[in-house]
Every structure is written in C-alpha cells, then in structure tokens.
Coordinates of C-alpha atoms in Angstrom, one line a residue:
M235 CA 64.0 -15.0 -50.8
T236 CA 64.3 -13.5 -47.3
S237 CA 61.5 -12.8 -44.5
T238 CA 62.0 -10.3 -41.3
T239 CA 60.2 -11.5 -37.6
T240 CA 59.8 -10.0 -34.6
P241 CA 61.5 -11.4 -31.7
P242 CA 59.2 -11.8 -28.9
A243 CA 61.0 -9.8 -26.9
S244 CA 61.5 -6.6 -28.7
R245 CA 57.0 -7.0 -28.5
F246 CA 57.8 -7.7 -25.2
N247 CA 59.4 -4.2 -25.1
S248 CA 57.3 -2.9 -27.1
V249 CA 53.8 -3.3 -25.1
Y250 CA 56.5 -2.6 -22.3
I251 CA 57.2 1.1 -23.4
G252 CA 53.3 1.8 -24.5
L253 CA 52.2 0.6 -21.2
G254 CA 55.0 3.0 -19.3
A255 CA 53.3 6.1 -22.1
A256 CA 49.9 5.1 -21.0
L257 CA 50.6 4.7 -17.4
V258 CA 52.1 8.0 -17.6
I259 CA 49.1 10.2 -19.6
L260 CA 46.5 8.8 -17.2
A261 CA 48.7 9.6 -14.6
I262 CA 48.3 12.7 -15.6
V263 CA 45.0 12.7 -16.2
I264 CA 44.0 11.3 -12.7
L265 CA 45.6 14.8 -11.4
S266 CA 43.8 17.4 -14.0
G267 CA 41.2 15.9 -13.0
I268 CA 41.5 15.8 -9.4
I269 CA 42.1 19.1 -8.6
T270 CA 39.6 20.0 -11.7
T271 CA 37.3 18.5 -9.6
K272 CA 37.8 20.5 -7.1
R273 CA 37.8 23.4 -8.2
L274 CA 34.6 22.6 -9.3
G275 CA 33.6 21.4 -5.4
N276 CA 33.9 24.6 -4.1
A277 CA 33.2 26.3 -6.9
V278 CA 29.5 24.7 -6.9
Q279 CA 29.5 24.5 -2.5
L280 CA 30.2 28.8 -2.9
Q281 CA 27.1 28.9 -5.5
A282 CA 24.6 26.3 -3.2
R283 CA 25.6 28.0 0.0
T284 CA 24.3 32.0 -2.8
N285 CA 21.6 29.9 -3.4
D286 CA 20.3 28.9 0.2
V287 CA 20.4 32.4 1.0
R288 CA 18.0 32.9 -1.9
L289 CA 15.4 30.2 -1.0
N290 CA 15.7 31.5 3.1
V291 CA 15.6 35.0 1.8
E292 CA 12.3 34.1 0.4
S293 CA 11.2 31.4 4.0
A294 CA 12.0 34.2 5.4
T295 CA 9.0 36.9 3.5
A296 CA 6.8 34.2 3.5
N297 CA 7.2 34.0 7.1
V298 CA 6.5 38.1 7.8
R299 CA 3.4 37.2 5.7
A300 CA 2.5 34.0 7.5
A301 CA 3.2 35.5 10.9
E302 CA 1.0 38.9 9.6
S303 CA -2.2 37.0 7.5
A304 CA -2.4 35.3 11.8
I305 CA -3.0 38.1 13.5
R306 CA -5.5 38.3 10.7
G307 CA -7.4 35.6 10.4
F308 CA -7.1 36.1 15.0
V309 CA -8.6 39.3 15.2
A310 CA -11.7 38.4 12.5
A311 CA -12.1 34.9 13.8
G312 CA -10.7 34.8 17.6
D313 CA -9.6 31.3 17.1
S314 CA -7.0 30.3 18.9
H315 CA -5.7 27.9 16.0
F316 CA -4.4 31.1 14.6
L317 CA -2.5 31.6 17.1
D318 CA -0.4 28.3 17.0
E319 CA -0.1 29.5 13.9
F320 CA 1.6 32.8 15.3
D321 CA 3.3 31.3 16.4
G322 CA 5.3 28.4 14.7
A323 CA 6.2 31.6 12.2
R324 CA 8.1 33.7 13.9
D325 CA 10.2 30.9 15.4
S326 CA 10.4 29.4 11.8
L327 CA 11.3 33.3 10.4
Q328 CA 13.9 33.0 13.5
L329 CA 16.0 29.7 12.5
V330 CA 15.5 31.8 9.0
L331 CA 17.5 34.1 9.7
H332 CA 20.5 32.5 11.5
G333 CA 19.9 30.4 8.8
I334 CA 20.6 33.7 6.4
R335 CA 23.2 35.3 8.4
R336 CA 25.3 32.1 8.9
L337 CA 25.4 31.5 5.5
T338 CA 27.0 35.1 5.5
T339 CA 29.4 34.9 7.3
D340 CA 31.4 36.3 5.1
N341 CA 29.5 39.3 3.2
V342 CA 29.7 42.6 5.7
S343 CA 26.9 44.2 3.4
Q344 CA 25.2 41.7 4.1
Q345 CA 24.9 41.6 7.4
Q346 CA 24.5 44.8 8.1
R347 CA 20.8 44.6 5.9
L348 CA 20.9 41.4 8.5
S349 CA 21.2 44.2 11.7
R350 CA 19.5 45.9 10.2
L351 CA 15.5 43.5 9.7
D352 CA 16.7 42.0 13.0
D353 CA 15.4 46.0 14.8
D354 CA 12.9 45.9 11.9
V355 CA 11.2 42.4 13.1
R356 CA 12.1 43.0 16.6
V357 CA 9.7 46.4 16.2
R358 CA 7.0 44.9 14.7
F359 CA 6.3 41.7 15.9
A360 CA 6.3 43.3 19.2
Y361 CA 3.5 44.7 17.0
L362 CA 2.2 42.3 16.2
D363 CA 1.8 40.7 20.2
S364 CA -0.1 44.1 20.6
T365 CA -2.6 44.6 18.4
K366 CA -3.2 39.6 19.8
A367 CA -3.3 41.1 23.5
L368 CA -6.4 43.2 22.2
R369 CA -7.9 41.0 21.0
I370 CA -7.6 38.5 23.5
A371 CA -8.3 41.2 25.9
G372 CA -11.8 41.7 24.0
A373 CA -10.8 44.9 22.8
T374 CA -12.3 43.9 18.9
A375 CA -13.2 46.7 17.4
E376 CA -9.4 48.5 18.7
A377 CA -8.0 45.2 17.3
A378 CA -9.2 45.8 14.0
G379 CA -8.5 49.8 13.6
A380 CA -4.6 48.4 14.5
I381 CA -4.5 45.5 11.4
R382 CA -4.9 48.3 9.3
L383 CA -2.9 50.4 10.7
G384 CA -0.4 48.2 10.7
S385 CA -0.6 47.8 7.2
E386 CA 0.5 50.7 6.3
S387 CA 3.5 51.1 8.9
L388 CA 6.5 51.6 7.4
V389 CA 8.8 49.4 9.4
R390 CA 7.1 46.4 7.9
E391 CA 7.4 48.2 4.3
R392 CA 11.4 47.7 5.0
I393 CA 11.2 44.9 6.6
Y394 CA 10.0 44.1 3.0
Q395 CA 11.7 45.8 0.7
T396 CA 15.7 45.2 3.3
L397 CA 14.7 41.0 2.4
G398 CA 14.5 42.3 -1.5
E399 CA 18.3 43.6 -1.3
I400 CA 19.2 40.9 1.0
E401 CA 18.3 38.6 -1.7
S402 CA 18.7 41.1 -4.8
N403 CA 22.5 40.9 -3.4
A404 CA 22.2 36.6 -3.4
Q405 CA 21.5 36.8 -7.3
Q406 CA 24.2 38.7 -7.8
L407 CA 26.6 36.7 -6.4
L408 CA 25.1 33.4 -7.9
T409 CA 25.3 35.2 -11.7
A410 CA 29.2 35.4 -10.9
R411 CA 29.6 31.6 -8.9
T412 CA 27.4 30.5 -11.9
A413 CA 30.1 31.8 -14.1
S414 CA 32.8 30.8 -12.2
V415 CA 31.6 26.8 -12.9
A416 CA 30.2 27.0 -15.9
A417 CA 35.3 28.3 -16.7
E418 CA 35.4 25.2 -14.5
I419 CA 33.4 23.2 -16.8
R420 CA 35.5 24.5 -19.8
R421 CA 38.7 23.6 -18.5
S422 CA 37.3 19.4 -17.3
K423 CA 36.4 19.5 -21.4
W424 CA 40.6 20.2 -21.4
I425 CA 41.3 17.3 -19.6
N426 CA 38.3 15.0 -21.5
L427 CA 40.5 15.7 -24.1
A428 CA 43.9 13.9 -22.0
G429 CA 41.6 11.8 -21.6
V430 CA 41.1 10.6 -25.4
L431 CA 44.2 10.5 -26.3
A432 CA 45.1 8.5 -22.7
S433 CA 42.6 5.8 -24.6
A434 CA 43.8 5.5 -27.8
V435 CA 47.1 4.4 -26.5
L436 CA 45.3 1.9 -24.5
V437 CA 43.7 0.9 -27.7
L438 CA 46.0 0.7 -28.8
L439 CA 47.4 -2.4 -26.1
S440 CA 44.5 -3.7 -26.5
V441 CA 45.2 -4.0 -30.7
I442 CA 49.0 -5.6 -29.6
M443 CA 47.4 -8.4 -26.9
F444 CA 44.4 -8.9 -29.2
R445 CA 45.4 -12.9 -29.5
S446 CA 45.5 -13.2 -26.6
E447 CA 42.3 -10.9 -25.5
A448 CA 40.5 -13.2 -28.9
T449 CA 41.4 -16.0 -27.3
R450 CA 39.6 -15.6 -23.6
R451 CA 36.2 -14.3 -25.3
R452 CA 36.3 -17.6 -27.7
R453 CA 36.6 -19.8 -24.2
A454 CA 34.5 -17.6 -22.3
K455 CA 32.1 -18.0 -25.0
Q456 CA 31.9 -21.9 -25.3
R457 CA 31.0 -21.7 -21.3
L458 CA 28.3 -19.7 -22.0
E459 CA 27.1 -21.3 -24.9
S460 CA 27.1 -24.4 -22.8
S461 CA 25.4 -22.3 -19.6
E462 CA 22.5 -22.4 -22.0
E463 CA 22.7 -25.6 -23.1
R464 CA 22.4 -27.1 -19.5
L465 CA 19.6 -23.7 -18.8
R466 CA 17.8 -25.2 -21.5
D467 CA 17.9 -28.6 -20.6
F468 CA 16.5 -27.1 -16.9
L469 CA 13.4 -25.9 -18.5
D470 CA 13.1 -28.6 -20.6
S471 CA 12.8 -31.1 -18.1
A472 CA 10.8 -28.3 -15.7
S473 CA 6.9 -30.1 -15.4
D474 CA 5.6 -26.2 -15.5
L475 CA 4.8 -25.1 -18.9
I476 CA 7.1 -23.1 -19.8
Q477 CA 7.0 -20.3 -23.6
S478 CA 8.8 -17.4 -25.1
S479 CA 6.9 -14.7 -27.5
N480 CA 9.3 -11.8 -29.6
A481 CA 7.7 -8.3 -29.6
D482 CA 5.2 -9.8 -32.1
G483 CA 4.0 -12.8 -30.1
N484 CA 5.3 -15.0 -32.6
L485 CA 7.1 -17.9 -30.0
I486 CA 10.0 -18.0 -29.8
Y487 CA 10.6 -20.7 -27.2
V488 CA 8.3 -24.2 -25.8
N489 CA 9.8 -26.2 -23.1
R490 CA 9.2 -29.7 -23.4
S491 CA 6.0 -30.1 -21.0
L492 CA 4.2 -27.8 -23.7
L493 CA 4.9 -29.3 -26.1
N494 CA 3.2 -33.0 -24.0
T495 CA 1.3 -31.2 -22.4
L496 CA -0.5 -29.3 -26.3
G497 CA 0.3 -32.6 -28.2
Y498 CA 2.4 -30.3 -30.7
T499 CA 5.8 -30.6 -32.4
S500 CA 8.0 -27.9 -31.5
D501 CA 8.9 -27.2 -35.7
E502 CA 4.9 -26.7 -36.0
V503 CA 5.0 -23.6 -33.3
I504 CA 8.1 -21.7 -34.1
G505 CA 8.1 -18.8 -35.5
R506 CA 4.2 -18.2 -35.4
S507 CA 1.7 -17.0 -32.8
S508 CA 1.1 -17.3 -29.5
E509 CA -2.3 -17.1 -30.3
M510 CA -2.9 -20.0 -32.0
F511 CA -2.6 -22.0 -28.8
F512 CA -5.2 -20.1 -26.8
A513 CA -9.3 -21.6 -27.6
P514 CA -11.5 -19.0 -29.8
E515 CA -13.4 -17.3 -26.8
C516 CA -9.9 -15.9 -25.1
V517 CA -8.1 -15.1 -28.5
A518 CA -9.6 -11.5 -27.8
D519 CA -8.4 -11.7 -23.1
G520 CA -5.3 -13.3 -25.3
R521 CA -4.2 -10.3 -26.8
V522 CA -4.9 -7.9 -24.2
L523 CA -2.9 -10.0 -22.1
F524 CA 0.1 -9.1 -24.6
E525 CA -1.0 -5.0 -24.7
R526 CA -0.2 -5.5 -21.1
L527 CA 2.7 -7.1 -21.1
L528 CA 4.1 -4.8 -23.8
Q529 CA 3.6 -2.3 -21.1
G530 CA 6.3 -3.3 -18.4
E531 CA 3.3 -4.6 -16.5
H532 CA 4.3 -8.5 -14.6
V533 CA 0.7 -10.6 -15.1
T534 CA 0.3 -12.7 -12.6
D535 CA -3.0 -13.9 -12.9
I536 CA -3.6 -15.6 -16.4
D537 CA -6.5 -18.2 -15.9
T538 CA -7.3 -18.3 -19.8
I539 CA -7.8 -21.7 -21.9
Y540 CA -5.8 -23.9 -24.6
V541 CA -7.1 -26.1 -26.6
R542 CA -4.7 -29.2 -28.1
K543 CA -3.6 -29.9 -31.9
D544 CA -6.5 -32.9 -30.9
G545 CA -9.0 -30.6 -30.3
R546 CA -9.1 -31.0 -26.8
R547 CA -9.3 -27.9 -23.8
V548 CA -6.9 -27.7 -21.1
N549 CA -7.1 -24.8 -18.9
V550 CA -4.4 -23.1 -17.3
A551 CA -3.3 -20.6 -14.5
G552 CA 0.6 -18.6 -14.0
S553 CA 1.9 -15.7 -14.9
S554 CA 3.8 -13.7 -16.8
N555 CA 7.3 -11.2 -18.0
C556 CA 8.5 -9.6 -20.4
R557 CA 11.9 -7.8 -21.4
F558 CA 13.0 -4.5 -22.1
E559 CA 16.7 -3.7 -23.3
D560 CA 17.1 -0.2 -24.3
G561 CA 13.5 0.7 -23.3
R562 CA 12.1 -2.0 -25.4
P563 CA 10.4 -4.7 -25.5
V564 CA 12.0 -8.0 -26.6
A565 CA 10.5 -11.0 -25.9
T566 CA 7.7 -12.3 -22.9
R567 CA 8.3 -15.5 -20.9
T568 CA 5.8 -16.6 -19.3
I569 CA 5.6 -20.1 -17.1
L570 CA 2.1 -21.6 -16.8
R571 CA 0.6 -25.1 -14.9
D572 CA -2.4 -26.9 -15.7
A573 CA -4.5 -26.6 -13.9
T574 CA -8.0 -28.7 -15.6
R575 CA -6.8 -31.2 -12.7
Q576 CA -7.5 -28.0 -9.7
R577 CA -10.9 -27.0 -12.0
E578 CA -11.8 -30.3 -11.8
V579 CA -11.7 -30.2 -8.3
D580 CA -13.5 -27.5 -8.0
Q581 CA -16.5 -28.5 -9.7
M582 CA -15.4 -31.9 -6.7
K583 CA -16.4 -28.6 -4.8
D584 CA -19.2 -27.4 -5.6
E585 CA -20.9 -30.7 -6.0
F586 CA -19.9 -31.7 -1.8
V587 CA -21.4 -28.2 -1.0
S588 CA -24.4 -29.0 -2.9
I589 CA -24.7 -32.0 -1.4
V590 CA -23.8 -30.9 2.3
S591 CA -27.1 -28.1 1.5
H592 CA -29.6 -30.2 1.0
E593 CA -28.4 -34.0 1.4
L594 CA -27.1 -33.7 4.8
R595 CA -28.4 -30.0 6.3
T596 CA -32.1 -31.0 5.1
P597 CA -32.3 -35.7 7.4
L598 CA -29.7 -33.1 10.2
T599 CA -32.7 -30.7 11.1
S600 CA -34.9 -33.9 11.4
I601 CA -32.6 -35.9 13.7
R602 CA -32.5 -32.2 16.0
G603 CA -36.2 -32.2 15.9
A604 CA -37.0 -36.4 16.1
L605 CA -34.3 -35.6 19.3
G606 CA -36.3 -31.4 20.9
L607 CA -39.1 -33.7 21.0
L608 CA -37.6 -36.9 22.5
A609 CA -36.2 -33.9 24.9
N610 CA -38.7 -32.8 25.9
G611 CA -40.7 -35.6 26.7
M612 CA -43.8 -35.2 23.2
L613 CA -43.2 -38.3 22.8
G614 CA -43.6 -40.3 26.0
E615 CA -41.4 -40.2 29.9
V616 CA -37.9 -40.9 29.0
G617 CA -35.2 -41.6 31.8
D618 CA -32.6 -40.1 33.2
R619 CA -30.0 -41.9 31.8
G620 CA -31.6 -42.1 28.2
K621 CA -32.0 -38.1 29.0
R622 CA -28.6 -37.1 29.5
M623 CA -27.3 -39.3 25.5
L624 CA -30.0 -37.0 24.3
D625 CA -28.5 -34.2 25.5
V626 CA -25.6 -35.2 24.4
A627 CA -26.9 -36.3 20.9
I628 CA -28.9 -33.6 20.6
S629 CA -25.8 -31.1 21.4
N630 CA -23.1 -33.0 19.0
T631 CA -26.2 -32.8 15.9
D632 CA -25.9 -29.1 16.8
R633 CA -22.9 -29.0 16.6
L634 CA -22.8 -30.1 13.0
V635 CA -25.4 -28.3 12.0
R636 CA -24.1 -25.6 12.9
L637 CA -20.4 -27.0 11.4
I638 CA -22.4 -26.8 7.7
N639 CA -23.8 -24.2 8.4
D640 CA -20.3 -22.3 8.5
I641 CA -19.3 -24.3 5.2
L642 CA -22.3 -23.0 3.2
D643 CA -21.3 -19.1 4.3
V644 CA -17.6 -19.4 3.8
E645 CA -18.1 -21.2 0.1
R646 CA -21.8 -18.1 -0.6
I647 CA -19.7 -14.8 0.8
E648 CA -16.2 -16.4 -1.5
S649 CA -18.3 -16.7 -4.5
G650 CA -20.1 -13.3 -3.6
S651 CA -24.0 -15.0 -4.3
V652 CA -24.7 -14.1 -0.2
P653 CA -27.5 -11.5 -1.0
M654 CA -26.2 -8.3 1.0
S655 CA -30.1 -6.5 2.3
R656 CA -28.0 -3.1 2.5
Q657 CA -30.3 -0.9 4.9
R658 CA -29.7 2.3 7.5
I659 CA -29.1 0.4 10.5
R660 CA -27.4 1.9 13.9
L661 CA -25.4 0.7 16.2
S662 CA -27.3 0.9 18.8
E663 CA -29.4 -1.2 17.4
I664 CA -26.8 -4.5 17.5
E665 CA -25.6 -4.0 20.6
R666 CA -28.8 -4.4 22.1
H667 CA -29.5 -7.8 19.4
V668 CA -25.4 -8.6 20.7
D669 CA -26.0 -8.0 24.1
G670 CA -29.0 -10.5 24.7
L671 CA -27.3 -13.2 22.7
M672 CA -23.4 -13.1 24.1
R673 CA -24.8 -12.3 27.8
P674 CA -25.4 -16.0 29.0
L675 CA -22.8 -16.8 26.9
A676 CA -21.1 -14.3 28.8
E677 CA -22.0 -15.5 32.3
R678 CA -21.2 -19.6 32.2
A679 CA -18.2 -18.4 31.3
N680 CA -17.7 -16.2 34.4
V681 CA -16.4 -13.4 32.1
N682 CA -17.8 -9.8 31.9
L683 CA -18.4 -9.0 28.9
S684 CA -19.2 -5.4 28.0
I685 CA -20.6 -3.4 24.8
A686 CA -20.8 -0.4 24.4
T687 CA -20.9 0.8 20.3
G688 CA -23.0 4.1 20.5
D689 CA -25.8 5.5 18.1
I690 CA -23.5 5.6 14.3
D691 CA -25.1 4.8 11.5
L692 CA -24.4 1.5 9.3
N693 CA -25.4 0.9 5.7
A694 CA -25.1 -2.8 6.0
D695 CA -27.0 -5.7 5.9
E696 CA -28.0 -6.0 10.2
D697 CA -28.4 -10.0 10.1
R698 CA -24.5 -10.1 8.9
I699 CA -23.0 -7.4 11.4
V700 CA -24.4 -9.6 13.9
Q701 CA -23.0 -13.2 13.4
M702 CA -19.8 -10.8 12.5
L703 CA -20.0 -9.4 16.2
T704 CA -21.0 -13.0 18.0
N705 CA -19.1 -15.2 16.3
L706 CA -15.8 -12.8 17.2
I707 CA -17.8 -11.9 20.8
S708 CA -17.6 -15.9 21.3
N709 CA -13.3 -16.1 20.5
A710 CA -13.0 -13.2 22.4
I711 CA -15.6 -15.5 25.2
K712 CA -13.3 -18.3 24.4
F713 CA -10.7 -17.9 25.1
S714 CA -11.2 -15.3 27.6
P715 CA -10.0 -16.7 32.1
P716 CA -12.5 -16.1 33.8
G717 CA -13.6 -13.5 36.3
T718 CA -11.5 -11.2 33.0
T719 CA -13.2 -8.8 30.8
V720 CA -14.0 -8.9 26.9
S721 CA -15.3 -5.1 26.2
V722 CA -16.8 -3.8 22.5
T723 CA -16.8 0.0 21.5
A724 CA -17.3 1.8 18.9
A725 CA -16.2 5.2 17.8
R726 CA -16.9 7.1 14.2
E727 CA -13.4 8.2 12.5
G728 CA -13.3 10.8 9.4
E729 CA -15.6 8.1 6.9
D730 CA -15.3 5.1 9.3
V731 CA -16.4 3.2 12.6
H732 CA -13.6 1.5 14.0
L733 CA -15.0 -0.8 15.7
R734 CA -12.4 -3.2 18.6
I735 CA -13.3 -6.5 20.5
V736 CA -10.7 -6.2 22.6
D737 CA -9.8 -10.1 25.1
E738 CA -8.2 -10.4 28.1
G739 CA -6.6 -13.9 26.9
R740 CA -3.3 -15.5 26.0
G741 CA -3.2 -14.2 23.4
I742 CA -1.2 -14.4 19.2
P743 CA 1.3 -15.0 17.8
A744 CA 3.0 -12.7 15.8
D745 CA 3.3 -15.7 13.0
M746 CA -0.7 -16.0 13.3
L747 CA -1.8 -12.9 13.8
E748 CA -2.4 -13.2 9.0
T749 CA -3.2 -16.9 9.0
V750 CA -6.4 -17.0 12.0
F751 CA -8.0 -15.5 9.3
A752 CA -8.2 -18.9 6.4
R753 CA -10.5 -21.3 7.1
F754 CA -9.6 -24.4 9.7
Q755 CA -7.1 -22.7 11.3
Q756 CA -7.2 -22.5 15.0
V757 CA -3.7 -20.7 17.1
D758 CA -3.4 -24.8 17.9
A759 CA -4.5 -27.7 17.4
S760 CA -5.7 -28.4 21.2
D761 CA -8.3 -25.5 20.8
A762 CA -10.4 -27.7 19.1
R763 CA -11.3 -30.7 20.4
E764 CA -11.3 -28.3 24.4
K765 CA -12.4 -25.0 22.9
G766 CA -14.8 -26.3 20.4
G767 CA -15.7 -24.5 17.3
S768 CA -14.9 -25.8 13.1
G769 CA -12.3 -22.4 12.6
L770 CA -14.7 -20.5 9.9
G771 CA -15.9 -18.4 12.6
L772 CA -13.0 -15.0 11.5
A773 CA -12.9 -16.5 8.1
I774 CA -17.0 -15.4 7.9
S775 CA -16.5 -12.4 10.0
R776 CA -13.5 -11.5 6.9
G777 CA -15.6 -12.0 4.6
I778 CA -18.8 -10.4 5.9
V779 CA -16.6 -7.5 6.5
E780 CA -15.8 -7.1 3.5
Q781 CA -18.1 -7.6 1.1
H782 CA -19.7 -4.5 2.8
G783 CA -16.4 -2.5 1.3
G784 CA -14.7 -2.2 4.5
R785 CA -11.5 -4.1 6.6
I786 CA -10.7 -6.5 9.7
W787 CA -6.8 -7.5 11.2
V788 CA -6.0 -8.4 14.8
E789 CA -3.6 -7.2 17.3
S790 CA -2.0 -9.5 19.9
E791 CA 0.4 -9.4 22.6
L792 CA 1.8 -12.9 24.5
D793 CA -0.8 -13.8 27.6
R794 CA -2.2 -10.0 27.6
G795 CA -5.2 -10.4 24.8
S796 CA -6.1 -9.7 21.3
T797 CA -7.4 -6.9 19.7
F798 CA -9.7 -8.2 16.8
H799 CA -10.2 -4.4 14.7
V800 CA -13.3 -4.0 11.9
L801 CA -13.5 -1.3 10.0
L802 CA -16.7 -0.4 7.4
P803 CA -17.6 2.6 6.1
A804 CA -20.2 4.8 8.0
L805 CA -23.1 7.2 6.8
P806 CA -23.7 11.5 7.6
E807 CA -25.8 12.2 10.4
L808 CA -29.6 11.9 9.7
A809 CA -30.5 15.7 10.8
I810 CA -33.1 16.0 13.6
P811 CA -36.4 18.4 13.0
S812 CA -37.2 21.3 13.9
P813 CA -39.7 20.2 17.1
L814 CA -43.7 20.3 16.6
I815 CA -45.2 23.4 18.2
L816 CA -47.8 22.5 19.8
G817 CA -48.8 25.5 20.8
D818 CA -49.6 26.6 17.0
I819 CA -51.4 23.9 16.0
A820 CA -54.2 24.6 19.2
S821 CA -54.7 28.2 18.1
S822 CA -54.9 27.7 14.4
E823 CA -59.1 26.4 13.3
G824 CA -59.8 23.9 10.9
P825 CA -59.0 20.4 10.6
L826 CA -56.4 19.0 12.5
V827 CA -53.6 16.7 10.4
L828 CA -49.7 15.5 11.1
V829 CA -47.6 15.4 8.6
C830 CA -44.9 12.9 9.5
D831 CA -41.0 13.3 7.3
D832 CA -37.6 13.5 8.0
D833 CA -37.3 16.0 5.4
A834 CA -37.5 19.8 6.5
D835 CA -38.6 21.0 3.2
V836 CA -41.6 18.4 2.1
R837 CA -42.8 18.9 6.0
T838 CA -42.9 23.1 5.1
V839 CA -44.6 21.8 1.3

C-alpha cells in the first residue's frame, strides 16, 4: 500500500502561482475601476453643473419677483425696509446671472439667451427705479399707476420667458447627462463582476492558508478569553454595584459588590427578572426606566430603593444605558452606588437646619436685643470701653444672624419650599427701595452707585427681587476700589428684562465664572477674612432668579471689572387709560359718579 503526499515545495509553488494570478486579476480590476471612476466623475460633474444652472434659474426668477414685490410694497406702504429688500434682490440677481453665465460658457445658445436676458433685466429695473423715484418724490398715485402698467409690461413677460427657455435647455441637458451616468454605472457592474472573480481566487488562497489562520484565531480567542476574565475580575473587585440585563429584563451579570450588598448569590439572581431587586413601590418606576433604556436613552438620574434578601431596604443611585447591535437592544448596563449613607447625611442636614432655625436663631435674637438695650443705655450708662466691646459683640451677633439666615435661605430655595408671592411689580419701585438700602453702603466704601432700571413690569416676588439685587450690588461694592462706579441698568429684550450689574473691581478668573455661584465659594480664600461675607449671596441670588424662571451669569475680565447678567421674564406694558374729560362731566346734570378701572370696556359699561 502506497500513499502520496504533496511535498512542501509543491504546496508553496501552488500558493505563489495562485497569489500571482490573484494579484494580476486585482490589478486589472483596480485599473478598470480607476478608469470607470474617472468617467463617472466627469459625467456626474457635468450633471451637477447642469443641475446648478436649473437651481440658479429658479433663484433668478425668485429674485426678479422679490424685486417687483418690494417695489409694490414700498409704493403701498412707503416703508424703507422694502427698498433694502429691492436692493438685495437686484444684487442677488446679478450674482445668480453671473453664475449661470460661468456655468454655461461652453453652451452658445444659452449665452445668447443670457445676453438677451441682460438687456431685458436692465430695462425692467430701470422702470422699477423710476417707479421708486416717483414714490420717494411723494407722487404715490403716479407710482401706483406705474406699478399697474408695469405688471402688464412685455419686457417683464420676456424676462420670465427667457428664464423658462434657459431652464428648459438645462433640463434637456440634465436628462442626457443622467443617461450618461446610468451607462457608466452599468459599466461599473461588469467591473464588480471581475472583482467577484478576483475574490474567488483570494478565497482559494485563503483555504490554502487555512491552517495557519485557524491557529492564529485560536490563539486570539485564548487572549480574548483571558482579557474577559481579567475584566470580570476587575468588575467584581469594584466597589460600585454593577448589573447587566438582556433585552427581556433578565439578569445576565451581577458583580460581587451588588451580591454582597443585597445578600444574594449569583445562582439566585442570574436568569431572573431585575425587578426582584426593587422595593414594591418602586417596581413601576423600574419598568419605566427599562423602557427608557430600550429606546436608546442614557439614564443618569437613577434614584430608587432596592430590598436585600433579608428585607432591609437600600437606597441606590447611579446611571444606566443599553447596548445595541444592528439597531436592536442587546443588553443594559447599570452602575449604581449605595446611597443609604447619603440619605442619612441628608436627613442629618435637615435636622441641623431645623436646629439652626429653632434652637440657634431664637437665642441669638434675644442676645442681639439684650446687647442693643445695653448699647443704647436702656439698662444704665456704659463706659466708652464697654461701648466699644458692645459694638464688637453686636457686629458679630449680626454677622451670625446673617449667616444663619443665608443658610436657611439656601436650603429653602434648593428644596423649593420658599413661598413666592408673585404680583405685578415695577422696576422703578424696586430701584427706589434698593437705592435707599445700598446708598449708605456705597458712601461708606467711597464708591459711586448708579441705578437706572426704568419703568418695566415683572411678575415677581418683590422681596425676593430686592434680596437678589442687594446681594449682587453689595457684592459689587465690596470688591470695588474707592472712587470707582457700580452701575445697575435694565432693558427689555423681547419677552425678557435684562439686568446688568457692572463694577470696576479686580474681576473673576475665567475658571471660576461658574463656581462663584456655588455655596461658600470665594474667589480668594482671604476674602472671607478681609471683605466679610458667608459666600452664600450668589448662591441665593441664583436660586431666586431660577425660581422666577430666569437665568443669571457673569462675565469678567481680570483687573477690568465684572458684569453680572440677570434675565427675568417681563410683563406686557399696561394700556394707558383714556383721560377723564372734565368738561363733559361739568356740563351733565344729575349726581356725580367717579368710575375707576383700568379696563376701558368696564368703564364704558
């Protein structure tokens, strides 16, 4: 019994021959593809040029009509805005005609039409200019008559007819060139067929090299499995609670931290619905969350309650998204953290705020009152040295009271528990109130204060707007050098009123333009000692503005000053009631009745 085997040299010779044949076929395919691509590119370029001619003709027609409409509008209304539209349409028309001329340089018939069109356009626009001159001179009737005659002008009709001929010729060329592109596409199909043949040769070569490729893939698979194992170990060692579910909502992976937190084993949860983790009252919210993930939303606001195996509740918060393949949801990936401790801290914070409100502010108020009585001599004369000490005590007590009030304001604003008594208020009234409060502070700091807001109405809580403005203005005065000016202006911008508080202070670094609105934030750590303040004023101001549906931000340049911008919704101005005509009343008989109402219809009734 004999066996025959192909020598290694013969195998390699076959590989070389097959590879050489494949390279020759590929070279032919590539060369043919280059030629076809070039031809197709030329045909597509011609097609695009012809289509551009059609688009420019449409634009030219629109510009002619726009110019005529603008002149008609100007003659009818006399508004100079129509003249701007007329000039713009004329300029645009010239550009469009120039573009058509450039695109059709190789088309003699189109060039002849364009020459005829230029003459007609020149005559037509001269007529429109004369009509415009009549209206400017005040001859409205003559201008209107010229418009009516111009609508029946033969020149006008020739313009539209010539444009139609240019577009028709372009459409014919476009049809022919589209057919040329289709022919090139058919030719490319044959090239693709050659590519298929070349691919068959390459497949044959791939079969010959199968063993080496299989070995390489096996090793790559081993490396991938090793990498996945390392990733799984990494996820299991993470402190975050990580889980993954399939498109049906069944758990396919849960890391060790989540299992330890909830007291389950992997076998107890894998394959079961992820709803098993939710507290009963949170199951419905969990289903809504899962639907949001399947719709492709990246959810970052997860805040729910899980239940341990032993029944204890765990607050969790985090984010989740869904992985898609070919447009279909494959798996959700959720990363959570145990927020139970955070909830306890929040509860402690609320208790602290309650203590500050009831147990600290009340005795401080009593202390402040007692110190005031002592300082005013109501309980007997106090020496100069004692008065100085009382002034220090009163100053620091007031500072503590302000700090406590600021903390309470911040907490109430963030929790949305600040009652807003909104009503129609006028900025000029606010201006007088704020000026009276801030003028003494500005004079002590030798800073000029300029407030000019005007008569603009807002639907706002007057006390909160005053609080916001005094916070911003006092902050500007505090950081302004002596002799400089702090100005406050207001202007209506559409449906909003835009307040600007401008100072000439040292400015705010660019990287702190947003953080200055956070609680207890100062531009410089020494500011709290040198300038005073709790670092809560801007946080309170932002909360007040946002509760009014507005926006606040700051622009600043170092050593040049800062500008705080406040955008608040404005109210429409009230209609001015018709004046009372005393002569009519005096001439009437019978008893005199005074009717007061801002609604004209009610007064009439």
